[in-house]
mmCIF file of C-alpha atoms in Angstrom:
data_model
loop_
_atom_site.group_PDB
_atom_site.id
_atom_site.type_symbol
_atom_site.label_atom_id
_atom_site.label_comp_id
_atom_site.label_asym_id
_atom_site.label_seq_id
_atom_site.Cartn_x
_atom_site.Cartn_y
_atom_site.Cartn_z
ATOM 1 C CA UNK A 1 0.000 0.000 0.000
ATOM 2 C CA UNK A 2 1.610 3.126 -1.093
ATOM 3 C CA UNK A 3 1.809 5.884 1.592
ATOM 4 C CA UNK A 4 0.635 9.819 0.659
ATOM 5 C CA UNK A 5 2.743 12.600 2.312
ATOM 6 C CA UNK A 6 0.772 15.085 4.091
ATOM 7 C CA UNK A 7 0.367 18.544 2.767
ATOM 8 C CA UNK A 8 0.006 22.258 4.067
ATOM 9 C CA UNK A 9 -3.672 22.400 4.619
ATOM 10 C CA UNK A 10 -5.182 26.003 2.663
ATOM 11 C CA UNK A 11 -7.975 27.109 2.487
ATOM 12 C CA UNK A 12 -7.728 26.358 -1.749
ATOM 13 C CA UNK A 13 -7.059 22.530 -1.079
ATOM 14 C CA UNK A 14 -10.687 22.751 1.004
ATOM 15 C CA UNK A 15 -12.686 24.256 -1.693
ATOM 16 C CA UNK A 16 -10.909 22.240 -3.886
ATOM 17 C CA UNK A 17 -12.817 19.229 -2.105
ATOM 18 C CA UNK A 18 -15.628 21.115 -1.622
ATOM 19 C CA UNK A 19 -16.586 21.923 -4.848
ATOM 20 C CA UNK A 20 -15.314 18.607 -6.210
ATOM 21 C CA UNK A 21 -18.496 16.927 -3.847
ATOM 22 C CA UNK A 22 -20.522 19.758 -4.921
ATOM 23 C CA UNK A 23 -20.811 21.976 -1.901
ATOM 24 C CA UNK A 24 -21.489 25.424 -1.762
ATOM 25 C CA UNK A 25 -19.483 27.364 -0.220
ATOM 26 C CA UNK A 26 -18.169 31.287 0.066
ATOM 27 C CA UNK A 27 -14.894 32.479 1.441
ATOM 28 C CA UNK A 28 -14.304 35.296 3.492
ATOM 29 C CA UNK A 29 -11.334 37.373 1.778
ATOM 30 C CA UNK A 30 -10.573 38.994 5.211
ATOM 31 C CA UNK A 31 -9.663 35.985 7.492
ATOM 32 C CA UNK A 32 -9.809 33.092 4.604
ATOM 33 C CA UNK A 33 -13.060 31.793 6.352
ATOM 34 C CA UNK A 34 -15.073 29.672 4.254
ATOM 35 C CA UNK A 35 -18.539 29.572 4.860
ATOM 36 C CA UNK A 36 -20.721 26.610 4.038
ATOM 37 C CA UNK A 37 -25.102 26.992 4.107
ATOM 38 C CA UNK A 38 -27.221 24.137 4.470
ATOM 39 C CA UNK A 39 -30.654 24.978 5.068
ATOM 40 C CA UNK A 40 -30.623 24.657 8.936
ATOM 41 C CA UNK A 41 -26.947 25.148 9.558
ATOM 42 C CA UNK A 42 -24.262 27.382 8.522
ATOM 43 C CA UNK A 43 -20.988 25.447 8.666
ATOM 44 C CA UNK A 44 -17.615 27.434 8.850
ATOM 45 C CA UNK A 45 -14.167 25.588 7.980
ATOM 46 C CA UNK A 46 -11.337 27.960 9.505
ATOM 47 C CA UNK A 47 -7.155 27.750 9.895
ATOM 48 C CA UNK A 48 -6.552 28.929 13.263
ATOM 49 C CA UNK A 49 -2.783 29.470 14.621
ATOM 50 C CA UNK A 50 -1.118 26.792 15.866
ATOM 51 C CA UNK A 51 -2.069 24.255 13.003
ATOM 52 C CA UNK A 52 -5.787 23.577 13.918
ATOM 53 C CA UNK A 53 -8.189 23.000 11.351
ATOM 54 C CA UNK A 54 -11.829 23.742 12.436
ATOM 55 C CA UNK A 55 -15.134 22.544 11.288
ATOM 56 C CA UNK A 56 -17.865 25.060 13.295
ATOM 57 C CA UNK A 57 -21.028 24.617 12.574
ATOM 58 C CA UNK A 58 -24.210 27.301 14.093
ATOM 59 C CA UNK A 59 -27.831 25.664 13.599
ATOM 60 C CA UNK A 60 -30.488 27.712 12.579
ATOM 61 C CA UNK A 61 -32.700 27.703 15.028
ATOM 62 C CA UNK A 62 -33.572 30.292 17.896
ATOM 63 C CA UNK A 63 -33.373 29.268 21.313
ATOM 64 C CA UNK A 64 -34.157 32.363 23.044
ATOM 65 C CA UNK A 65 -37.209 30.451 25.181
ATOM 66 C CA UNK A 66 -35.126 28.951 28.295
ATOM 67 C CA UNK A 67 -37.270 26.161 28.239
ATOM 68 C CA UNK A 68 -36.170 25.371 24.744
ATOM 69 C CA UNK A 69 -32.626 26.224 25.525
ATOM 70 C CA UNK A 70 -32.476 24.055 28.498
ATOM 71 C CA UNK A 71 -33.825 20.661 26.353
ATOM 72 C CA UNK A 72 -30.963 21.950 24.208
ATOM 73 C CA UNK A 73 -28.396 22.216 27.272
ATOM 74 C CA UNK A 74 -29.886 18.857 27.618
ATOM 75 C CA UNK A 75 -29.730 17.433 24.458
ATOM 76 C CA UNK A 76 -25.991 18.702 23.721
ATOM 77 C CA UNK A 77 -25.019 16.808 27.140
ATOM 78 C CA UNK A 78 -26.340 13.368 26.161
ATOM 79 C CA UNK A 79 -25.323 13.974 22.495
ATOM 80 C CA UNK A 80 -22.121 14.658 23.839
ATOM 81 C CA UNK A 81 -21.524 11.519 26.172
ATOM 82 C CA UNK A 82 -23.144 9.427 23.225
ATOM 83 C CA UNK A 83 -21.009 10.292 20.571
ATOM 84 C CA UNK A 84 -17.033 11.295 19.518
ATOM 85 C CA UNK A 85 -18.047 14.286 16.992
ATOM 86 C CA UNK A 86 -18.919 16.700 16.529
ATOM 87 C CA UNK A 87 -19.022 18.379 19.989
ATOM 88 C CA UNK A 88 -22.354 20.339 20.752
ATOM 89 C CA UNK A 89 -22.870 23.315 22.992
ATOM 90 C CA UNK A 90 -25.195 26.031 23.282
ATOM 91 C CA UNK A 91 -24.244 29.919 23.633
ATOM 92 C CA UNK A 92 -25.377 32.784 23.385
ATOM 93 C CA UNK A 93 -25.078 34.592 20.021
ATOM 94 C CA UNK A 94 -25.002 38.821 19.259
ATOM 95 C CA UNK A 95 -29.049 38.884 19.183
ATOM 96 C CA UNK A 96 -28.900 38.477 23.064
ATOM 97 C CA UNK A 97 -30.477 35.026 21.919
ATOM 98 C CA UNK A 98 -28.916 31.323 22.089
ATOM 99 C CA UNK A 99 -28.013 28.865 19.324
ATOM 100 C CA UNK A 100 -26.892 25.066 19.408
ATOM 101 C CA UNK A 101 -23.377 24.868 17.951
ATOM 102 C CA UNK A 102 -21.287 22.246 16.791
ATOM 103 C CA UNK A 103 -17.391 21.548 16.299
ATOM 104 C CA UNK A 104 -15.163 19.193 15.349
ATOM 105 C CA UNK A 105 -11.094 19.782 14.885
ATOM 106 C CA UNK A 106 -7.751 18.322 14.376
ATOM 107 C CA UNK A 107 -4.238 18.965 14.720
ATOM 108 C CA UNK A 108 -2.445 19.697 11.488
ATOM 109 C CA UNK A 109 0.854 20.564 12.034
ATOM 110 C CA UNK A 110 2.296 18.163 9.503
ATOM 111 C CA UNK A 111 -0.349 18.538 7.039
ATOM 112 C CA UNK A 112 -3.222 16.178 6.064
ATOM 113 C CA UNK A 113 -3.114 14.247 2.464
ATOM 114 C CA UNK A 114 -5.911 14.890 0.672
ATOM 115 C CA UNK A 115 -8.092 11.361 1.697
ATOM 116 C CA UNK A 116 -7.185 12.539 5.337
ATOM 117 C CA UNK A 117 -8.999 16.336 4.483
ATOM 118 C CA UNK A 118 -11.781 14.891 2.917
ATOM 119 C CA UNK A 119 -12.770 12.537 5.128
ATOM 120 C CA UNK A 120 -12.415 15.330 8.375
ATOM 121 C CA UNK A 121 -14.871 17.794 6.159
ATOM 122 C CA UNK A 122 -17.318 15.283 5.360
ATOM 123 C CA UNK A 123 -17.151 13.310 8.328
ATOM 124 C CA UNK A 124 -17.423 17.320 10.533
ATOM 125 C CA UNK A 125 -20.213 18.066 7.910
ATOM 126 C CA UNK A 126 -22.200 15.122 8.221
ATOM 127 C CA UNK A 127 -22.240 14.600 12.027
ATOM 128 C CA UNK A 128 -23.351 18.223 12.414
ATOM 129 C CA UNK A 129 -26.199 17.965 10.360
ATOM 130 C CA UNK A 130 -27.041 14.726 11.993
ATOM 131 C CA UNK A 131 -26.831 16.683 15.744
ATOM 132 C CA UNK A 132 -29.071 19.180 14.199
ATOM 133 C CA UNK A 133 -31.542 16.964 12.612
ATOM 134 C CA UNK A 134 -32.153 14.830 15.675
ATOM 135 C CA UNK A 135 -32.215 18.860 17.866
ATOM 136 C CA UNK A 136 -35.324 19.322 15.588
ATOM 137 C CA UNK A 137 -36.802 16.045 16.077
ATOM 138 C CA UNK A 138 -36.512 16.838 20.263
ATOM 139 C CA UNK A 139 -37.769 20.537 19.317
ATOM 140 C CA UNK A 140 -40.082 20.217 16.212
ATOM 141 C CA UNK A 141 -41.387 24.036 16.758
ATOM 142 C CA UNK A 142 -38.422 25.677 16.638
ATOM 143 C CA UNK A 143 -37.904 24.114 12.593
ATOM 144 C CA UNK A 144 -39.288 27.648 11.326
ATOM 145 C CA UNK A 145 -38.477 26.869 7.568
ATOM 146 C CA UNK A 146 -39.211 24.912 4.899
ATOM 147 C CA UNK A 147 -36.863 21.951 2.692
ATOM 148 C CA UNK A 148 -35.378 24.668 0.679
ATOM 149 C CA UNK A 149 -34.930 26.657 3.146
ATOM 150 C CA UNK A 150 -37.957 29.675 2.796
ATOM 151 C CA UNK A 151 -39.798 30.357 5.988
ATOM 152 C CA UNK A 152 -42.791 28.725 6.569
ATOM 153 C CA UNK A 153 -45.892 30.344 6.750
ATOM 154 C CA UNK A 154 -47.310 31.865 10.259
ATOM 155 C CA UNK A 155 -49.072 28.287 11.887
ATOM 156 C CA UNK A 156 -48.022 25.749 9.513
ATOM 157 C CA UNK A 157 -45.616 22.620 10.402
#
């Protein structure tokens, strides 16, 4: 079996595999952020110092009710102790409001090859979306859009 050498991870080698699995994606020309929207999450891929590669993810949900933020607490605690990523909190966000996060990360000092940055993206995107879509099952009313993403309509489910 023939060993690949790890590379510099940039932030053109992950839209590279982004857009080769058809993701969307937009990068912040400031900071080199790149920004990934699903419908209920916004997923954020970032280089921080010290060679750690981020996958952040913010679900779309508000959680300003404390009775809905503290099944969330709640949820994000047994989520957590069930499962290795991503890791789920809640915080508060700028809106003086509270959102379920998610985040995965690894060390990449070395570098990653590219089978080792694929599989952390998908793997980061997939297990976030997952956390989120079993949040909404626990919290049905706080799913205030539609499939693609529109708001639904004042009453409807």
């Amino acid at each position: 079996m023939k060993m690949v050498s790890p590379v510099e991870v940039t932030p053109e080698r992950i839209t590279k595999i982004l857009d080769a699995q058809e993701v969307i994606w937009q990068q912040d020309p400031e900071d080199n952020t790149i920004l990934v929207p699903f419908v209920n999450m916004m997923l954020i891929c970032q280089l921080n110092g010290g060679g750690i590669l981020s996958a952040h993810g913010m679900w779309r949900g508000d959680l300003r009710d404390p009775q809905d933020k503290e099944k969330a607490e709640a949820f994000a605690q047994d989520f957590n102790s069930r499962s290795l990523v991503p890791k789920v909190y809640v915080s508060p966000d700028s809106e003086g409001s509270f959102k379920l996060h998610t985040e995965s990360n690894t060390v990449i000092p070395a570098g990653l090859n590219d089978i080792q940055l694929e599989s952390f993206l998908m793997v980061s995107f997939q297990s976030s979306l997952f956390a989120a879509s079993k949040l909404e099952e626990a919290l049905p009313h706080l799913v205030t859009w539609n499939e693609d993403g529109t708001p639904k309509e004042e009453g409807a489910n």
